Short mmCIF file of C-alpha atoms in Angstrom, two decimals:
data_model
loop_
_atom_site.label_atom_id
_atom_site.label_comp_id
_atom_site.label_asym_id
_atom_site.label_seq_id
_atom_site.Cartn_x
_atom_site.Cartn_y
_atom_site.Cartn_z
CA ALA T 4 2.78 9.70 -20.62
CA GLN T 5 2.17 11.95 -17.71
CA SER T 6 3.79 15.38 -17.41
CA VAL T 7 3.88 18.33 -14.99
CA THR T 8 4.18 22.05 -15.50
CA GLN T 9 5.14 24.47 -12.74
CA PRO T 10 4.57 27.88 -14.29
CA ASP T 11 6.49 29.89 -11.68
CA ILE T 12 10.24 29.48 -11.66
CA HIS T 13 10.80 31.74 -8.68
CA ILE T 14 8.43 33.24 -6.10
CA THR T 15 9.23 35.70 -3.33
CA VAL T 16 6.88 36.20 -0.41
CA SER T 17 7.18 38.04 2.87
CA GLU T 18 7.34 36.07 6.08
CA GLY T 19 3.84 35.61 7.43
CA ALA T 20 2.17 36.05 4.08
CA SER T 21 0.18 33.37 2.37
CA LEU T 22 1.64 31.18 -0.36
CA GLU T 23 0.30 29.40 -3.39
CA LEU T 24 2.49 27.42 -5.76
CA ARG T 25 0.97 26.33 -9.02
CA CYS T 26 1.10 22.92 -10.59
CA ASN T 27 -0.63 21.68 -13.72
CA TYR T 28 -0.47 18.07 -14.81
CA SER T 29 -1.27 16.07 -17.90
CA TYR T 30 -2.45 12.50 -17.57
CA GLY T 31 -5.33 10.60 -19.08
CA ALA T 32 -6.53 8.79 -15.98
CA THR T 33 -6.70 9.69 -12.34
CA PRO T 34 -3.18 10.62 -11.38
CA TYR T 35 -1.14 10.19 -8.29
CA LEU T 36 -0.01 13.69 -7.33
CA PHE T 37 2.76 14.79 -5.00
CA TRP T 38 4.52 17.80 -3.67
CA TYR T 39 8.15 17.53 -2.57
CA VAL T 40 10.46 20.10 -1.00
CA GLN T 41 14.21 20.23 -1.50
CA SER T 42 16.54 22.34 0.60
CA PRO T 43 19.95 23.22 -0.78
CA GLY T 44 22.25 20.19 -0.91
CA GLN T 45 19.50 17.90 0.30
CA GLY T 46 17.29 15.19 -1.15
CA LEU T 47 13.56 15.49 -1.64
CA GLN T 48 11.11 15.42 1.26
CA LEU T 49 7.50 14.47 0.64
CA LEU T 50 5.10 17.23 1.75
CA LEU T 51 1.81 15.61 0.75
CA LYS T 52 0.20 13.31 -1.76
CA TYR T 53 -3.14 12.72 -3.46
CA PHE T 54 -4.34 9.36 -4.69
CA SER T 55 -8.10 9.55 -4.39
CA GLY T 56 -10.93 10.74 -2.16
CA ASP T 57 -11.04 14.17 -0.58
CA THR T 58 -9.58 16.66 -3.02
CA LEU T 59 -8.10 18.85 -0.28
CA VAL T 60 -5.10 17.11 1.23
CA GLN T 61 -3.15 18.13 4.29
CA GLY T 62 0.57 17.65 4.53
CA ILE T 63 3.44 18.32 6.82
CA LYS T 64 4.72 21.71 7.93
CA GLY T 65 1.28 23.29 7.57
CA PHE T 66 1.02 22.78 3.80
CA GLU T 67 -2.11 21.76 1.95
CA ALA T 68 -2.98 21.16 -1.69
CA GLU T 69 -6.20 20.95 -3.66
CA PHE T 70 -6.79 18.61 -6.58
CA LYS T 71 -8.97 20.18 -9.27
CA ARG T 72 -9.66 17.72 -12.04
CA SER T 73 -11.46 20.27 -14.20
CA GLN T 74 -8.37 22.49 -14.21
CA SER T 75 -5.79 19.66 -14.17
CA SER T 76 -4.21 21.42 -11.24
CA PHE T 77 -2.79 20.54 -7.86
CA ASN T 78 -1.73 23.83 -6.26
CA LEU T 79 0.16 23.94 -2.99
CA ARG T 80 -0.86 26.42 -0.30
CA LYS T 81 0.24 27.64 3.07
CA PRO T 82 -1.59 30.32 5.06
CA SER T 83 1.48 31.86 6.70
CA VAL T 84 5.00 31.32 5.39
CA HIS T 85 7.98 30.98 7.72
CA TRP T 86 11.57 31.84 6.80
CA SER T 87 12.44 28.15 7.07
CA ASP T 88 10.11 27.40 4.13
CA ALA T 89 12.61 28.90 1.70
CA ALA T 90 13.48 26.01 -0.58
CA GLU T 91 12.79 24.44 -3.97
CA TYR T 92 9.36 22.89 -4.41
CA PHE T 93 8.60 20.15 -6.89
CA CYS T 94 5.24 18.89 -8.06
CA ALA T 95 5.18 15.35 -9.38
CA VAL T 96 2.68 13.06 -11.07
CA GLY T 97 2.71 9.30 -11.16
CA ALA T 98 0.58 6.60 -12.68
CA SER T 99 -0.66 3.40 -11.17
CA ASN T 100 0.62 1.30 -14.04
CA ASN T 101 4.23 2.40 -14.19
CA ASN T 102 7.12 3.54 -12.07
CA ASP T 103 7.95 6.66 -14.03
CA MET T 104 7.14 9.52 -11.71
CA ARG T 105 7.42 12.80 -13.57
CA PHE T 106 8.58 15.92 -11.83
CA GLY T 107 8.05 19.55 -12.74
CA ALA T 108 11.03 21.84 -13.13
CA GLY T 109 10.44 23.27 -9.66
CA THR T 110 9.58 26.58 -8.07
CA ARG T 111 12.18 28.30 -5.93
CA LEU T 112 10.67 30.05 -2.93
CA THR T 113 12.39 33.00 -1.31
CA VAL T 114 11.04 34.35 1.96
CA LYS T 115 11.65 38.03 2.80
CA PRO T 116 11.99 39.06 6.43
CA GLU G 3 14.88 3.73 11.56
CA THR G 4 17.66 4.79 9.23
CA GLY G 5 16.89 6.69 6.09
CA VAL G 6 18.29 6.35 2.62
CA THR G 7 22.07 6.73 2.48
CA GLN G 8 24.04 7.57 -0.67
CA SER G 9 27.76 7.52 -1.30
CA PRO G 10 29.86 9.31 -2.19
CA THR G 11 28.34 12.76 -1.66
CA HIS G 12 30.46 14.35 -4.33
CA LEU G 13 32.84 13.19 -6.98
CA ILE G 14 34.57 14.47 -10.09
CA LYS G 15 35.22 12.29 -13.11
CA THR G 16 36.73 12.78 -16.52
CA ARG G 17 34.79 12.40 -19.73
CA GLY G 18 34.91 8.79 -20.93
CA GLN G 19 35.44 7.32 -17.47
CA GLN G 20 33.09 5.02 -15.61
CA VAL G 21 31.42 5.70 -12.24
CA THR G 22 29.54 3.72 -9.60
CA LEU G 23 27.16 5.37 -7.18
CA ARG G 24 25.82 3.54 -4.15
CA CYS G 25 22.58 3.63 -2.21
CA SER G 26 21.47 1.94 1.01
CA SER G 27 17.72 1.82 1.21
CA GLN G 28 15.65 2.54 4.30
CA SER G 29 15.11 -0.43 6.57
CA GLY G 30 12.15 -2.49 5.38
CA HIS G 31 12.19 -1.03 1.89
CA ASN G 32 12.75 -3.46 -0.99
CA THR G 33 12.33 -1.14 -3.97
CA VAL G 34 14.95 1.38 -5.10
CA SER G 35 14.55 4.02 -7.73
CA TRP G 36 17.24 6.25 -9.23
CA TYR G 37 16.75 9.76 -10.49
CA GLN G 38 19.01 12.24 -12.28
CA GLN G 39 18.55 15.94 -11.42
CA ALA G 40 20.40 18.34 -13.69
CA LEU G 41 21.04 21.84 -12.39
CA GLY G 42 17.86 23.86 -12.36
CA GLN G 43 15.70 20.92 -13.38
CA GLY G 44 13.39 18.48 -11.74
CA PRO G 45 14.50 14.89 -11.14
CA GLN G 46 14.20 12.54 -14.07
CA PHE G 47 13.49 8.82 -13.61
CA ILE G 48 16.36 6.56 -14.62
CA PHE G 49 15.18 3.11 -13.46
CA GLN G 50 13.77 1.16 -10.57
CA TYR G 51 14.84 -2.10 -8.98
CA TYR G 52 12.56 -4.50 -7.14
CA ARG G 53 13.78 -7.77 -5.71
CA GLU G 54 17.05 -7.43 -7.60
CA GLU G 55 15.37 -7.05 -11.00
CA GLU G 56 14.92 -3.94 -13.11
CA ASN G 57 11.31 -2.92 -12.77
CA GLY G 58 10.90 0.02 -15.12
CA ARG G 59 13.23 2.35 -16.95
CA GLY G 60 13.11 5.94 -18.10
CA ASN G 61 14.55 7.42 -21.25
CA PHE G 62 18.20 6.83 -20.49
CA PRO G 63 20.78 5.03 -22.70
CA PRO G 64 22.08 1.56 -21.86
CA ARG G 65 25.36 3.00 -20.52
CA PHE G 66 23.26 3.73 -17.41
CA SER G 67 22.92 0.42 -15.62
CA GLY G 68 22.12 -0.72 -12.14
CA LEU G 69 22.17 -3.48 -9.63
CA GLN G 70 20.23 -4.35 -6.50
CA PHE G 71 21.67 -6.64 -3.87
CA PRO G 72 19.94 -9.16 -1.56
CA ASN G 73 20.06 -6.61 1.26
CA TYR G 74 18.16 -4.21 -1.10
CA SER G 75 21.07 -1.79 -1.44
CA SER G 76 21.69 -0.63 -4.96
CA GLU G 77 24.30 0.67 -7.37
CA LEU G 78 24.02 2.95 -10.36
CA ASN G 79 26.74 2.53 -12.93
CA VAL G 80 27.40 4.97 -15.73
CA ASN G 81 29.89 4.10 -18.50
CA ALA G 82 31.58 6.38 -20.99
CA LEU G 83 30.75 9.51 -19.03
CA GLU G 84 29.67 12.57 -20.96
CA LEU G 85 29.72 16.20 -19.81
CA ASP G 86 25.93 16.20 -19.76
CA ASP G 87 25.96 13.47 -17.14
CA SER G 88 26.98 16.11 -14.61
CA ALA G 89 24.04 16.19 -12.18
CA LEU G 90 22.76 15.30 -8.74
CA TYR G 91 21.85 11.60 -8.65
CA LEU G 92 19.09 10.74 -6.23
CA CYS G 93 18.15 7.37 -4.87
CA ALA G 94 14.74 6.69 -3.43
CA SER G 95 13.46 3.64 -1.61
CA SER G 96 9.93 2.45 -0.91
CA SER G 97 8.24 -0.40 0.92
CA PRO G 98 6.05 -3.14 -0.56
CA GLY G 99 2.66 -1.84 -1.53
CA THR G 100 3.69 1.77 -1.59
CA PRO G 101 1.95 3.54 -4.42
CA VAL G 102 4.28 5.15 -6.90
CA GLY G 103 5.87 8.25 -5.49
CA GLY G 104 5.62 7.38 -1.80
CA TYR G 105 9.38 7.35 -1.68
CA THR G 106 12.09 8.23 0.82
CA PHE G 107 14.88 10.07 -0.94
CA GLY G 108 18.55 10.17 -0.08
CA SER G 109 20.55 13.40 -0.14
CA GLY G 110 22.10 12.49 -3.46
CA THR G 111 25.51 12.22 -5.08
CA ARG G 112 26.74 15.28 -6.92
CA LEU G 113 28.63 14.08 -10.02
CA THR G 114 30.74 16.49 -12.03
CA VAL G 115 32.18 15.35 -15.36
CA VAL G 116 35.06 17.42 -16.70
#
């Protein structure tokens, strides 16, 4: 079965600085990969997704992610972080042949003024 | 278009009781998935309903059960509540042909079992 590891539990960056959140997945075939964001007390909002094709995907709110098959990674990036980006970020992996989307444990982002 | 609506937003139950959580899917969506998110954890897949039938299940015991209605709304029922069932329960809906994960999530129901 597929699985996801987010190595960083908590990251703090200064407003305006660049951001990279790490995600490593385990799956035997080509995975479906996702990044979601969750603000306190809210549900999950889809930032971006990768199914196939161009390995650099653009999402909402200025986020992008790059699929690297050789490293089994799908890291999320943003060139300049805004205070409103403070939230919990979840990487998820799905498979085409089942409905069991697996989430990582999440990375909590704090943005310093 | 309306999003995914869950009710109630919060509730407290006693160990051993039963609970029903409700979810109204986004307009045009006929698939509903339920997730459990324990504090400090990522969401875990409970099950999915498609056209009123269970269409996949995660590693949850049978005391977790569900229903989907003709209008595509859904219920999650949990019997014999345990303290470890305390969590945020998320409902997500998707439209026909949406690859797995292309879901719209509700804001969740926070269940506390005491």
